[in-house]
PDB file of C-alpha atoms in Angstrom:
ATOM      1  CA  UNK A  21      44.819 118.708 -43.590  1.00 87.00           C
ATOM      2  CA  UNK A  22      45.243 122.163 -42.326  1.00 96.00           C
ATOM      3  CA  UNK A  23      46.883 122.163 -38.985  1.00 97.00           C
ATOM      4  CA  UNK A  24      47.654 124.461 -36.001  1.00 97.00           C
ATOM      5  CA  UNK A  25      50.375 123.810 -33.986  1.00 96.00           C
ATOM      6  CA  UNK A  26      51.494 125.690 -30.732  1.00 97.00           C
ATOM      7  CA  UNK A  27      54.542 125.588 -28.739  1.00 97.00           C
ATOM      8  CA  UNK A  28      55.758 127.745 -25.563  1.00 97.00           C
ATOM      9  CA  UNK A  29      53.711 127.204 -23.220  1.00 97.00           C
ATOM     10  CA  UNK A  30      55.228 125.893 -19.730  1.00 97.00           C
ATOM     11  CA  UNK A  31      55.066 126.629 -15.739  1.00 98.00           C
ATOM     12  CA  UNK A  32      55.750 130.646 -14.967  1.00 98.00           C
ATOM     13  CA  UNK A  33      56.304 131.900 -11.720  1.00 98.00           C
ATOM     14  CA  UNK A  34      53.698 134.993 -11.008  1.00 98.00           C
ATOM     15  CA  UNK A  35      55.379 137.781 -12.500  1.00 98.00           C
ATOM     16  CA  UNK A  36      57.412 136.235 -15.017  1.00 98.00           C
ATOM     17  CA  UNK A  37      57.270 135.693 -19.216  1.00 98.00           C
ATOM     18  CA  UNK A  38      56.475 133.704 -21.807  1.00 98.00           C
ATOM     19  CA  UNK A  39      55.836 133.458 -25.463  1.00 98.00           C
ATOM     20  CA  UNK A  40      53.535 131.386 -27.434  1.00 98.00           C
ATOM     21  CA  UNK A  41      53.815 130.672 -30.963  1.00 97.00           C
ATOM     22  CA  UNK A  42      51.460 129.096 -33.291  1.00 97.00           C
ATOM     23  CA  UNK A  43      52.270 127.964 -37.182  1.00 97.00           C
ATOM     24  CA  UNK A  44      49.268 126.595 -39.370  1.00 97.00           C
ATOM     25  CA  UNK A  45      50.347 124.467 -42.358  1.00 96.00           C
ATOM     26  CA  UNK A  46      48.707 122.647 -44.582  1.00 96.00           C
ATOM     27  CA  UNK A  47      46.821 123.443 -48.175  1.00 96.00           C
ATOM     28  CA  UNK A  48      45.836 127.855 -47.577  1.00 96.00           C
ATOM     29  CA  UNK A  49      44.584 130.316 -49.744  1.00 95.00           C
ATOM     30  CA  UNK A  50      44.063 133.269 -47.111  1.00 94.00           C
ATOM     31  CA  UNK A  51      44.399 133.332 -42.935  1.00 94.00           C
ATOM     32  CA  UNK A  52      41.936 136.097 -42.191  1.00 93.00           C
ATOM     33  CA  UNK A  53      41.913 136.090 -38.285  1.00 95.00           C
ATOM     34  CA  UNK A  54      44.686 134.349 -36.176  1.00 95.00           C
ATOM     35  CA  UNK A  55      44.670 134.227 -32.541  1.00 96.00           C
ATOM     36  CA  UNK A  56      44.519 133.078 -29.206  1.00 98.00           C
ATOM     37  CA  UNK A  57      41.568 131.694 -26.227  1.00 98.00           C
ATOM     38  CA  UNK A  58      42.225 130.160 -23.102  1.00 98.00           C
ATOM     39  CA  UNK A  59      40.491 128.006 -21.135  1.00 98.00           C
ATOM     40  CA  UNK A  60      40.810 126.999 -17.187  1.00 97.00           C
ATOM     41  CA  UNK A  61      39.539 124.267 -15.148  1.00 92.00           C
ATOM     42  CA  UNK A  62      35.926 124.164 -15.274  1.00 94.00           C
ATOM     43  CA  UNK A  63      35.505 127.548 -17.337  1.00 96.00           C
ATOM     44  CA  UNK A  64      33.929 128.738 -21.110  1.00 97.00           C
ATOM     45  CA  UNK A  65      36.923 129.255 -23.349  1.00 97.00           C
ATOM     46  CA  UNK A  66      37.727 132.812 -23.361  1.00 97.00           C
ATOM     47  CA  UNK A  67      39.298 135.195 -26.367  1.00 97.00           C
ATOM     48  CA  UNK A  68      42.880 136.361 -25.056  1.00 98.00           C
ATOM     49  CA  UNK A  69      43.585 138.094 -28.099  1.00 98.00           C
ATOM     50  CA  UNK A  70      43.546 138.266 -32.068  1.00 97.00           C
ATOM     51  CA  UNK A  71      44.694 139.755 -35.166  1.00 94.00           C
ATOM     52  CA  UNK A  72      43.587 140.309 -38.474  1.00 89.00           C
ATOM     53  CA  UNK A  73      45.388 139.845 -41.693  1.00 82.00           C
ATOM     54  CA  UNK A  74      45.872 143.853 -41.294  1.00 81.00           C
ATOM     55  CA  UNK A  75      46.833 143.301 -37.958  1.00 80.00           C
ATOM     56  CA  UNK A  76      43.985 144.711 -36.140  1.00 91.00           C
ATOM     57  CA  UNK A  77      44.141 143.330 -32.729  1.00 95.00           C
ATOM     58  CA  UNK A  78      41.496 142.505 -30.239  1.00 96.00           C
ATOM     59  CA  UNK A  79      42.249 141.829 -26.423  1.00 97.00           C
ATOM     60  CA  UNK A  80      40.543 140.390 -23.233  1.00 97.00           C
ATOM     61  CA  UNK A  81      40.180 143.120 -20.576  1.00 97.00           C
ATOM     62  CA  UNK A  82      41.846 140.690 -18.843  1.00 97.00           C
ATOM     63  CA  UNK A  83      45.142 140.884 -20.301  1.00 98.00           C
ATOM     64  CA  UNK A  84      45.440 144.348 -22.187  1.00 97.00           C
ATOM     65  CA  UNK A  85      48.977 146.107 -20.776  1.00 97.00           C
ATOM     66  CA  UNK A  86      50.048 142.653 -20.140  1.00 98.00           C
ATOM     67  CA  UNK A  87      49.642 140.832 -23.153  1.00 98.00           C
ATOM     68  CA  UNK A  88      51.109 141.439 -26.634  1.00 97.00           C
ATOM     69  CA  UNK A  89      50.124 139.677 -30.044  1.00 96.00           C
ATOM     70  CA  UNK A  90      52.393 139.737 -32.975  1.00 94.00           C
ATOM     71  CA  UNK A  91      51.828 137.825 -36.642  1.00 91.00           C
ATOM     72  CA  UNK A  92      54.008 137.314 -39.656  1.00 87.00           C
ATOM     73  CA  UNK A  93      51.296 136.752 -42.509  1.00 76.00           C
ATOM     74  CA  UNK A  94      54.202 135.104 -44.849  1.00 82.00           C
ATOM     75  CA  UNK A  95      55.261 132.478 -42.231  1.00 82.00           C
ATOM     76  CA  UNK A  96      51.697 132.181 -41.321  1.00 93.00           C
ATOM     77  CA  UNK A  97      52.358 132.308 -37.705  1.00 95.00           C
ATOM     78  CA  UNK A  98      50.705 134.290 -34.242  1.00 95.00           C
ATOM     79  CA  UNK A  99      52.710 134.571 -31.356  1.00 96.00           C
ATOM     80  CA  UNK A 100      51.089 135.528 -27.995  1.00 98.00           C
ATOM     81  CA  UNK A 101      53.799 137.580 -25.849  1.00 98.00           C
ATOM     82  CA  UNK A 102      52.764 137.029 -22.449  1.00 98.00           C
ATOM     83  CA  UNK A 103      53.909 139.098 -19.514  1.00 98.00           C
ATOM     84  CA  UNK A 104      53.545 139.855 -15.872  1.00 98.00           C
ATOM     85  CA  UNK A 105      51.914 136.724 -15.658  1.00 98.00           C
ATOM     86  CA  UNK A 106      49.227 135.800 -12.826  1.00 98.00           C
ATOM     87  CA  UNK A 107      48.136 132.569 -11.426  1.00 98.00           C
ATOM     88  CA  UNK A 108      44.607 133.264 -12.730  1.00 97.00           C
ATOM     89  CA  UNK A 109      46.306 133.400 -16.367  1.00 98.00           C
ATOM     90  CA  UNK A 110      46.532 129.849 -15.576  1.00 98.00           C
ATOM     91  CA  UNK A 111      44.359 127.589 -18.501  1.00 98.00           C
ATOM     92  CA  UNK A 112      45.406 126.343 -21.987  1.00 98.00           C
ATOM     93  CA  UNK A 113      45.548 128.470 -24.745  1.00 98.00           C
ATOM     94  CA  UNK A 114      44.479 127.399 -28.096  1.00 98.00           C
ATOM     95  CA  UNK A 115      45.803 128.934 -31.753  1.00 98.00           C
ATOM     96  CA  UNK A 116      42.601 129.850 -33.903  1.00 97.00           C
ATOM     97  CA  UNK A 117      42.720 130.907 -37.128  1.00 97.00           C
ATOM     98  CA  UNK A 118      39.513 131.307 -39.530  1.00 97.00           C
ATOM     99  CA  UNK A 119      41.228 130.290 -43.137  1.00 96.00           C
ATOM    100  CA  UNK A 120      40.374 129.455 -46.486  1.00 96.00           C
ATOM    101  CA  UNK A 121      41.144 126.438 -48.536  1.00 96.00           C
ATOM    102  CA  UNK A 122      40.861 125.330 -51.889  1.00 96.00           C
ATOM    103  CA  UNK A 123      37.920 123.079 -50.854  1.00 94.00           C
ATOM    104  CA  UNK A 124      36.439 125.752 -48.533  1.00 95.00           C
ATOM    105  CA  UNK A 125      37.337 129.293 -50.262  1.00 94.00           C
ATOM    106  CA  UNK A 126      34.083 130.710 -47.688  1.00 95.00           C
ATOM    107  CA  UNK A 127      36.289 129.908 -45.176  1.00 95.00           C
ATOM    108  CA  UNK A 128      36.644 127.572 -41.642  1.00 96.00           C
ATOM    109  CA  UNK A 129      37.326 128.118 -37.892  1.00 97.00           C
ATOM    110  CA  UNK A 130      40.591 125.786 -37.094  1.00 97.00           C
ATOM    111  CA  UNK A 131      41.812 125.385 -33.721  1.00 98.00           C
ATOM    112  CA  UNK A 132      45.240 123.990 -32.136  1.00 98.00           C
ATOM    113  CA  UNK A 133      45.201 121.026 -30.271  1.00 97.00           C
ATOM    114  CA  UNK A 134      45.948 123.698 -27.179  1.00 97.00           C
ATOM    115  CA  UNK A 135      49.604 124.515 -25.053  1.00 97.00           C
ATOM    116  CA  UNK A 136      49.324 124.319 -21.152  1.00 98.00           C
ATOM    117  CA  UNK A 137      50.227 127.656 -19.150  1.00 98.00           C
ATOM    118  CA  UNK A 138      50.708 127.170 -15.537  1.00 98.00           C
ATOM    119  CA  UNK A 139      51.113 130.162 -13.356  1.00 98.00           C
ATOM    120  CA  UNK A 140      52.308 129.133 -10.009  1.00 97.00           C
ATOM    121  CA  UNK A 141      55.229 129.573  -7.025  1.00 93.00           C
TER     122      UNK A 141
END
C-alpha cells in the first residue's frame, strides 16, 4: 500500500536543469531515509544522493557540486535538483525511502517505479 511516485524527469540538453520530485503515500509511521539511485543501460544501480529525516545528505562523487537534494518531512516528499547535466547522467532514477508502517514498525526499503533522464543534443 505504500507507494513512491516520481515525476520530472525528461530529455536535457548537456548543460541544462531539471528537478525530480518524489511523494510516498500510503499508511506511514516514520520515513527515515529518502532518496535517489540511478541506473543506465547495462549498469548496477548507483546511489545519487539521500537524506535523512535530519536531513543529513549523502552524494555520489559523481554528482556532488552538481546535484542538490532537498526534503519536506511533512509532505513526505525528496526532490533531486539536478544541474549542469551530462550525457553520462543519462539512466533512470528511482525514489527510495526506508519507512515504517503499522504492519512493519522495524521498517522496509520501498522503491519508485523509476523516472527516465535523458541527457542528449
Amino acid at each position: 500500500q505504500v507507494r513512491l511516485v516520481e515525476s520530472g524527469g525528461g530529455l536535457m540538453q548537456p548543460g541544462g536543469s531539471l528537478r525530480l520530485s518524489c511523494a510516498a503515500s500510503g499508511s506511514i509511521l516514520s520515513i527515515n531515509t529518502m532518496g535517489w539511485y540511478r541506473q543506465a543501460p547495462g549498469k548496477q544501480r548507483e546511489l545519487v544522493a539521500t537524506t535523512t529525516s535530519g536531513f543529513k545528505v549523502n552524494f555520489a562523487d559523481s554528482v556532488k557540486g552538481r546535484f542538490t537534494i532537498s526534503r519536506d518531512n511533512a509532505e513526505r516528499t525528496v526532490h533531486l535538483q539536478m544541474n549542469s547535466l551530462k550525457p553520462e547522467d543519462t539512466a533512470v532514477y528511482y525514489c527510495y525511502a526506508m519507512i515504517r508502517t503499522p504492519s512493519n514498525y522495524q521498517g522496509s526499503d520501498y522503491w519508485g517505479q523509476g523516472t527516465q533522464v535523458t541527457v542528449s543534443s
